[in-house]
Short mmCIF file of C-alpha atoms in Angstrom, two decimals:
data_model
loop_
_atom_site.label_atom_id
_atom_site.label_comp_id
_atom_site.label_asym_id
_atom_site.label_seq_id
_atom_site.Cartn_x
_atom_site.Cartn_y
_atom_site.Cartn_z
CA MET S 20 0.00 0.00 0.00
CA ASN S 21 1.47 3.33 -1.08
CA GLY S 22 1.33 6.47 1.03
CA ASN S 23 -1.62 7.11 3.29
CA ARG S 24 -4.36 6.11 0.89
CA LYS S 25 -6.98 3.56 1.80
CA PRO S 26 -6.40 -0.05 0.72
CA LEU S 27 -7.56 -1.11 -2.73
CA LEU S 28 -8.98 -4.63 -2.99
CA ALA S 29 -9.59 -6.97 -5.90
CA VAL S 30 -12.88 -8.83 -5.41
CA THR S 31 -13.37 -11.92 -7.56
CA MET S 32 -16.81 -12.96 -8.78
CA GLY S 33 -16.72 -16.58 -7.60
CA GLU S 34 -19.31 -18.85 -9.20
CA PRO S 35 -21.11 -16.59 -11.72
CA ALA S 36 -24.45 -18.37 -11.26
CA GLY S 37 -24.24 -18.02 -7.46
CA VAL S 38 -24.67 -15.08 -5.10
CA GLY S 39 -21.16 -13.66 -5.64
CA PRO S 40 -21.83 -11.08 -8.38
CA GLU S 41 -25.09 -10.01 -6.72
CA LEU S 42 -23.47 -9.46 -3.31
CA ILE S 43 -20.53 -7.61 -4.85
CA ALA S 44 -22.90 -5.27 -6.69
CA ARG S 45 -24.78 -4.64 -3.46
CA ALA S 46 -21.52 -4.03 -1.61
CA TRP S 47 -20.66 -1.28 -4.08
CA ARG S 48 -24.10 0.31 -3.76
CA GLN S 49 -23.86 0.21 0.05
CA ARG S 50 -20.15 1.11 0.21
CA ALA S 51 -20.69 4.41 2.05
CA GLU S 52 -23.33 3.02 4.42
CA LEU S 53 -21.13 0.02 5.31
CA ASP S 54 -17.86 1.99 5.23
CA LEU S 55 -16.24 -0.44 2.81
CA PRO S 56 -12.80 -0.03 1.24
CA ALA S 57 -12.34 0.73 -2.44
CA PHE S 58 -12.32 -2.29 -4.72
CA VAL S 59 -12.15 -3.44 -8.31
CA TYR S 60 -14.37 -6.32 -9.42
CA VAL S 61 -12.67 -9.16 -11.27
CA GLY S 62 -15.03 -11.36 -13.22
CA SER S 63 -17.78 -11.47 -15.79
CA ILE S 64 -19.55 -8.16 -16.41
CA GLN S 65 -22.33 -10.24 -17.97
CA ALA S 66 -22.87 -11.92 -14.58
CA LEU S 67 -23.11 -8.48 -12.94
CA GLU S 68 -25.59 -7.16 -15.48
CA ALA S 69 -27.74 -10.26 -14.99
CA VAL S 70 -28.39 -9.24 -11.39
CA ASP S 71 -28.00 -5.43 -11.55
CA ALA S 72 -28.49 -4.04 -15.04
CA SER S 73 -28.19 -0.39 -13.96
CA LEU S 74 -24.78 -0.73 -12.30
CA PRO S 75 -22.49 2.03 -13.69
CA VAL S 76 -19.67 -0.27 -14.77
CA THR S 77 -16.30 1.12 -15.90
CA ARG S 78 -14.14 -1.49 -17.62
CA ILE S 79 -10.51 -1.54 -16.53
CA ASP S 80 -7.79 -2.70 -18.90
CA PRO S 81 -6.43 -5.90 -17.29
CA GLU S 82 -2.91 -4.82 -18.28
CA LEU S 83 -3.22 -1.45 -16.52
CA SER S 84 -0.39 -0.99 -14.05
CA ASN S 85 -2.10 1.74 -12.01
CA ILE S 86 -5.73 0.95 -11.29
CA PRO S 87 -7.79 4.12 -10.75
CA TYR S 88 -8.37 4.59 -7.06
CA ALA S 89 -11.22 7.07 -6.67
CA SER S 90 -14.23 6.64 -8.91
CA ASP S 91 -17.98 7.02 -8.73
CA ASP S 92 -18.23 4.14 -11.18
CA PHE S 93 -18.07 0.42 -10.53
CA LEU S 94 -14.56 -0.57 -11.62
CA ALA S 95 -14.36 -3.97 -13.29
CA VAL S 96 -11.81 -6.18 -15.00
CA ASP S 97 -13.99 -8.16 -17.37
CA VAL S 98 -13.39 -11.92 -17.55
CA PRO S 99 -15.86 -13.12 -20.20
CA LEU S 100 -17.80 -16.32 -19.67
CA ALA S 101 -17.25 -19.20 -22.06
CA ASP S 102 -20.91 -20.16 -22.29
CA SER S 103 -24.44 -19.08 -21.43
CA LEU S 104 -25.40 -17.98 -17.94
CA SER S 105 -28.57 -18.77 -16.01
CA ILE S 106 -28.60 -17.39 -12.47
CA GLY S 107 -28.91 -20.21 -9.94
CA VAL S 108 -27.98 -22.92 -12.44
CA LEU S 109 -24.44 -24.29 -12.69
CA ASN S 110 -22.70 -24.36 -16.04
CA SER S 111 -19.32 -26.00 -15.65
CA ARG S 112 -18.16 -24.58 -19.00
CA ASN S 113 -17.92 -21.21 -17.25
CA GLY S 114 -15.45 -22.58 -14.73
CA SER S 115 -12.53 -21.33 -16.78
CA ALA S 116 -13.65 -17.73 -16.16
CA VAL S 117 -13.82 -18.39 -12.42
CA ILE S 118 -10.26 -19.70 -12.45
CA LYS S 119 -9.00 -16.81 -14.60
CA SER S 120 -10.56 -14.31 -12.17
CA ILE S 121 -8.68 -15.83 -9.25
CA GLU S 122 -5.45 -15.91 -11.24
CA TRP S 123 -5.69 -12.26 -12.31
CA ALA S 124 -6.51 -11.02 -8.80
CA THR S 125 -3.69 -13.05 -7.25
CA GLN S 126 -1.15 -11.77 -9.77
CA ALA S 127 -2.35 -8.20 -9.29
CA ALA S 128 -1.76 -8.57 -5.54
CA LEU S 129 1.68 -10.10 -6.09
CA ASP S 130 2.53 -7.21 -8.44
CA GLY S 131 1.30 -4.60 -5.96
CA ARG S 132 -1.47 -3.32 -8.24
CA VAL S 133 -3.98 -4.14 -5.48
CA ASP S 134 -3.36 -4.46 -1.76
CA ALA S 135 -5.38 -7.61 -1.06
CA ILE S 136 -7.92 -9.93 -2.63
CA VAL S 137 -11.39 -10.95 -1.50
CA THR S 138 -12.80 -14.01 -3.21
CA ALA S 139 -16.50 -14.74 -3.61
CA PRO S 140 -17.45 -18.42 -3.14
CA ILE S 141 -16.60 -20.96 -5.82
CA HIS S 142 -18.36 -24.23 -6.63
CA LYS S 143 -15.55 -26.78 -6.56
CA ALA S 144 -17.50 -29.67 -8.11
CA SER S 145 -18.22 -27.50 -11.12
CA LEU S 146 -14.61 -26.27 -11.36
CA TYR S 147 -13.19 -29.79 -11.36
CA GLU S 148 -14.74 -30.22 -14.80
CA SER S 149 -12.72 -27.18 -15.96
CA GLY S 150 -9.38 -28.64 -14.93
CA PHE S 151 -9.28 -27.35 -11.35
CA ASP S 152 -7.15 -29.95 -9.58
CA THR S 153 -6.61 -28.64 -6.05
CA PRO S 154 -8.83 -29.34 -3.02
CA GLY S 155 -9.99 -25.74 -2.82
CA HIS S 156 -9.37 -22.01 -2.98
CA THR S 157 -6.81 -22.04 -0.16
CA GLU S 158 -4.53 -24.58 -1.81
CA TYR S 159 -4.90 -23.03 -5.26
CA LEU S 160 -3.82 -19.63 -3.98
CA ALA S 161 -0.69 -21.19 -2.49
CA ARG S 162 0.10 -22.72 -5.88
CA LEU S 163 -0.39 -19.38 -7.63
CA CYS S 164 2.06 -17.87 -5.15
CA ALA S 165 4.64 -20.54 -6.11
CA LEU S 166 4.23 -22.36 -2.80
CA PRO S 167 3.31 -25.99 -2.04
CA ASP S 168 -0.44 -26.62 -1.90
CA ASP S 169 -0.25 -27.41 1.81
CA HIS S 170 1.70 -24.27 2.73
CA SER S 171 -1.34 -22.04 3.18
CA VAL S 172 -3.42 -22.24 6.37
CA MET S 173 -7.13 -21.57 6.68
CA MET S 174 -8.35 -19.41 9.55
CA LEU S 175 -11.94 -18.47 10.29
CA THR S 176 -12.49 -15.30 12.27
CA THR S 177 -15.18 -13.16 13.81
CA ASP S 178 -15.29 -10.72 16.70
CA GLY S 179 -13.96 -12.57 19.73
CA LEU S 180 -12.87 -15.82 18.08
CA ARG S 181 -10.29 -17.07 15.58
CA VAL S 182 -10.10 -20.77 14.73
CA VAL S 183 -7.65 -22.73 12.55
CA PRO S 184 -8.61 -26.25 11.42
CA VAL S 185 -5.37 -28.22 11.07
CA THR S 186 -7.14 -30.77 8.88
CA ALA S 187 -10.02 -29.43 6.85
CA HIS S 188 -11.96 -31.03 4.02
CA ILE S 189 -11.41 -34.71 4.74
CA PRO S 190 -13.80 -37.34 6.14
CA LEU S 191 -13.94 -37.49 9.92
CA ALA S 192 -12.98 -41.16 9.74
CA LYS S 193 -9.60 -40.14 8.25
CA VAL S 194 -8.71 -37.32 10.65
CA ALA S 195 -6.72 -39.36 13.19
CA SER S 196 -4.69 -41.14 10.52
CA SER S 197 -4.07 -37.92 8.57
CA LEU S 198 -3.07 -35.70 11.48
CA THR S 199 0.68 -35.23 11.97
CA ALA S 200 2.90 -33.29 14.34
CA ASP S 201 4.42 -31.53 11.32
CA GLN S 202 0.98 -30.28 10.24
CA ILE S 203 0.23 -28.92 13.70
CA PHE S 204 3.65 -27.29 13.96
CA HIS S 205 3.29 -25.65 10.54
CA ALA S 206 -0.21 -24.36 11.32
CA GLY S 207 1.00 -22.99 14.64
CA MET S 208 4.00 -21.20 13.17
CA VAL S 209 2.03 -19.65 10.31
CA THR S 210 -0.80 -18.61 12.62
CA ALA S 211 1.54 -16.98 15.15
CA ARG S 212 3.42 -15.12 12.41
CA ASP S 213 0.31 -13.74 10.72
CA LEU S 214 -1.37 -12.83 14.00
CA HIS S 215 1.67 -10.71 14.73
CA ASP S 216 2.27 -9.27 11.26
CA ARG S 217 -1.29 -8.81 9.99
CA PHE S 218 -3.56 -8.71 13.05
CA GLY S 219 -1.45 -6.60 15.41
CA VAL S 220 -1.11 -9.23 18.15
CA ALA S 221 2.21 -8.47 19.81
CA LYS S 222 2.70 -11.91 21.39
CA PRO S 223 0.13 -14.36 20.07
CA ARG S 224 -1.38 -16.85 22.50
CA ILE S 225 -2.52 -20.03 20.78
CA ALA S 226 -4.77 -22.61 22.39
CA ILE S 227 -4.53 -26.20 21.18
CA ALA S 228 -7.68 -28.32 21.05
CA GLY S 229 -7.31 -32.00 21.77
CA LEU S 230 -8.51 -34.48 19.18
CA ASN S 231 -10.28 -36.82 21.57
CA PRO S 232 -12.96 -36.22 24.21
CA HIS S 233 -11.41 -34.74 27.38
CA ALA S 234 -8.19 -34.28 25.33
CA GLY S 235 -7.57 -38.02 25.61
CA GLU S 236 -7.87 -38.07 29.42
CA GLY S 237 -4.30 -39.19 29.95
CA GLY S 238 -4.42 -41.79 27.19
CA THR S 239 -7.56 -43.57 28.34
CA ILE S 240 -9.65 -42.12 25.45
CA GLY S 241 -6.98 -42.07 22.74
CA MET S 242 -3.26 -41.50 22.40
CA GLU S 243 -3.11 -38.84 19.67
CA GLU S 244 -2.62 -36.05 22.20
CA ALA S 245 0.59 -37.70 23.36
CA THR S 246 1.84 -39.09 20.05
CA HIS S 247 0.84 -36.34 17.60
CA ILE S 248 -0.08 -33.12 19.38
CA MET S 249 2.42 -32.80 22.23
CA PRO S 250 5.51 -33.17 19.97
CA ALA S 251 4.22 -30.25 17.90
CA ILE S 252 3.59 -28.22 21.03
CA TRP S 253 7.14 -28.80 22.28
CA ALA S 254 8.53 -27.79 18.88
CA LEU S 255 6.41 -24.62 18.83
CA ARG S 256 7.55 -23.70 22.33
CA ASP S 257 11.16 -24.19 21.22
CA GLU S 258 10.43 -21.48 18.63
CA GLY S 259 9.15 -19.14 21.34
CA ILE S 260 5.46 -19.57 20.51
CA ASP S 261 3.01 -19.33 23.43
CA VAL S 262 0.86 -22.46 23.06
CA SER S 263 -1.25 -24.38 25.54
CA ASP S 264 -1.24 -28.10 26.26
CA PRO S 265 -4.05 -29.97 24.47
CA GLN S 266 -7.36 -28.72 25.86
CA PRO S 267 -10.76 -30.47 25.90
CA ALA S 268 -12.64 -28.87 23.03
CA ASP S 269 -15.91 -28.77 24.97
CA THR S 270 -14.47 -26.19 27.40
CA LEU S 271 -12.49 -24.04 24.95
CA PHE S 272 -15.14 -21.77 23.48
CA HIS S 273 -17.15 -20.16 26.27
CA GLU S 274 -16.62 -16.47 26.94
CA GLU S 275 -14.10 -16.80 29.78
CA ALA S 276 -12.01 -19.31 27.86
CA ARG S 277 -11.94 -17.14 24.72
CA ALA S 278 -10.35 -14.33 26.74
CA THR S 279 -7.26 -16.49 27.36
CA TYR S 280 -6.07 -16.91 23.74
CA ASP S 281 -5.86 -15.16 20.38
CA ALA S 282 -6.57 -18.21 18.21
CA VAL S 283 -7.32 -21.91 18.57
CA LEU S 284 -5.73 -24.69 16.55
CA CYS S 285 -8.49 -27.25 16.04
CA MET S 286 -7.79 -30.76 14.84
CA TYR S 287 -10.65 -31.06 12.33
CA HIS S 288 -13.12 -28.98 10.36
CA ASP S 289 -16.27 -29.08 12.50
CA GLN S 290 -14.36 -28.71 15.76
CA ALA S 291 -13.37 -25.27 14.45
CA LEU S 292 -16.43 -24.24 12.45
CA ILE S 293 -19.25 -25.19 14.83
CA PRO S 294 -18.26 -22.79 17.64
CA LEU S 295 -17.50 -19.95 15.22
CA LYS S 296 -20.77 -20.30 13.33
CA THR S 297 -22.68 -20.62 16.58
CA LEU S 298 -21.13 -17.39 17.79
CA ASP S 299 -21.65 -15.52 14.49
CA PHE S 300 -23.47 -17.43 11.78
CA TRP S 301 -23.74 -14.51 9.34
CA GLY S 302 -20.53 -12.55 9.77
CA GLY S 303 -17.66 -15.04 9.81
CA VAL S 304 -14.66 -14.49 7.54
CA ASN S 305 -12.32 -17.02 5.94
CA VAL S 306 -8.70 -15.79 5.97
CA THR S 307 -5.82 -17.51 4.18
CA LEU S 308 -2.64 -17.37 6.25
CA GLY S 309 0.92 -18.00 5.15
CA LEU S 310 0.83 -16.33 1.73
CA PRO S 311 2.83 -13.32 0.48
CA ILE S 312 -0.56 -11.72 -0.29
CA ILE S 313 -3.60 -11.02 1.86
CA ARG S 314 -6.73 -12.95 0.99
CA THR S 315 -10.10 -13.13 2.71
CA SER S 316 -13.43 -14.63 1.70
CA PRO S 317 -17.01 -14.80 2.97
CA ASP S 318 -17.63 -17.82 5.18
CA HIS S 319 -20.45 -19.26 3.07
CA GLY S 320 -21.01 -21.09 -0.19
CA THR S 321 -22.40 -20.16 -3.57
CA ALA S 322 -26.03 -20.32 -2.31
CA LEU S 323 -27.41 -21.13 -5.75
CA SER S 324 -30.96 -21.35 -4.40
CA LEU S 325 -30.75 -17.71 -3.23
CA ALA S 326 -29.01 -16.30 -6.31
CA GLY S 327 -31.03 -13.59 -7.98
CA THR S 328 -33.66 -13.45 -5.22
CA GLY S 329 -32.11 -10.54 -3.28
CA GLU S 330 -32.39 -12.60 -0.08
CA ALA S 331 -28.71 -13.46 0.38
CA ARG S 332 -27.13 -11.53 3.24
CA ILE S 333 -24.15 -9.28 2.67
CA ASP S 334 -22.75 -9.51 6.23
CA SER S 335 -19.95 -11.98 5.53
CA LEU S 336 -18.75 -10.31 2.32
CA ALA S 337 -18.70 -6.91 4.01
CA ALA S 338 -16.80 -8.39 6.96
CA ALA S 339 -14.32 -10.05 4.58
CA MET S 340 -13.66 -6.72 2.86
CA LYS S 341 -13.19 -4.89 6.15
CA THR S 342 -10.94 -7.64 7.52
CA ALA S 343 -8.73 -7.53 4.40
CA SER S 344 -8.48 -3.74 4.67
CA ALA S 345 -7.53 -3.92 8.36
CA MET S 346 -4.88 -6.56 7.63
CA VAL S 347 -3.37 -4.38 4.89
CA ARG S 348 -3.15 -1.45 7.26
CA GLU S 349 -1.62 -3.51 10.04
CA GLN S 350 1.00 -5.01 7.75
CA ALA S 351 1.84 -1.60 6.29
CA ALA S 352 2.40 -0.25 9.79
CA LYS S 353 5.11 -2.81 10.58
#
């Protein structure tokens, strides 16, 4: 970010038949009311016009090195669709435009043309038919940043709670066999670094959730706490990271407990997502840690059944944009 100007974000359309374009258009119309940062839309203008035909779109040359900052128009880098569009109905032939949108926004952030990216939800099953071969957005962004797919770390955040699932989109039956001390150590290191550099936490405190009920209860309800989790904790402490011993997950998320840490490493997806979505179902934000760029995303899916109805809520997208802006400012202040 140059000078004292406000951050400039690139916001990708996500699945064009989903709620992404509609919510992005509404975010622009409510930008003053919601106090949102400036942004440029990256995606199909056709998808925008399908949900908001009167939007005052200004096309931006994708090769432009200096994206206009202040404008009363809706700034857009057009990524044309490959095939027809019907709102609420998937067309996998348009997956290539989704992928190109992500690629352009990521490169623009790496080049410094934008300060951060916010990605609207994608439909992975549809993208797989377009050659998308990574488990999800998080891994694909790592690849675009010339990093291994497993380098990036997913964090979900809302006011008063940040959670990091060490394993994410795998069956519950495979969690114990997939979990490793190296994974936990990597997630802890990346989380501590980004909490310090991008969230302004001077000395991050990280709580560690046990895998088993009662955190294994001394080995009587499972040994993973001793064999997998504690070695990672010792290694993190050797690096100067403030981490707890494995804690029973059922006592980690009440108000008093949340005051004792800055983030929780959870061992599997629902262990992390259930408390966060219970605390704030509408306003959670997905943050990708460990990348040279800042990326956030709404914590919801494509919501095809709501697309075009005007009923989808803007809370999570607005929160994602504000979170990205705050992270840019915090990093610039270092």
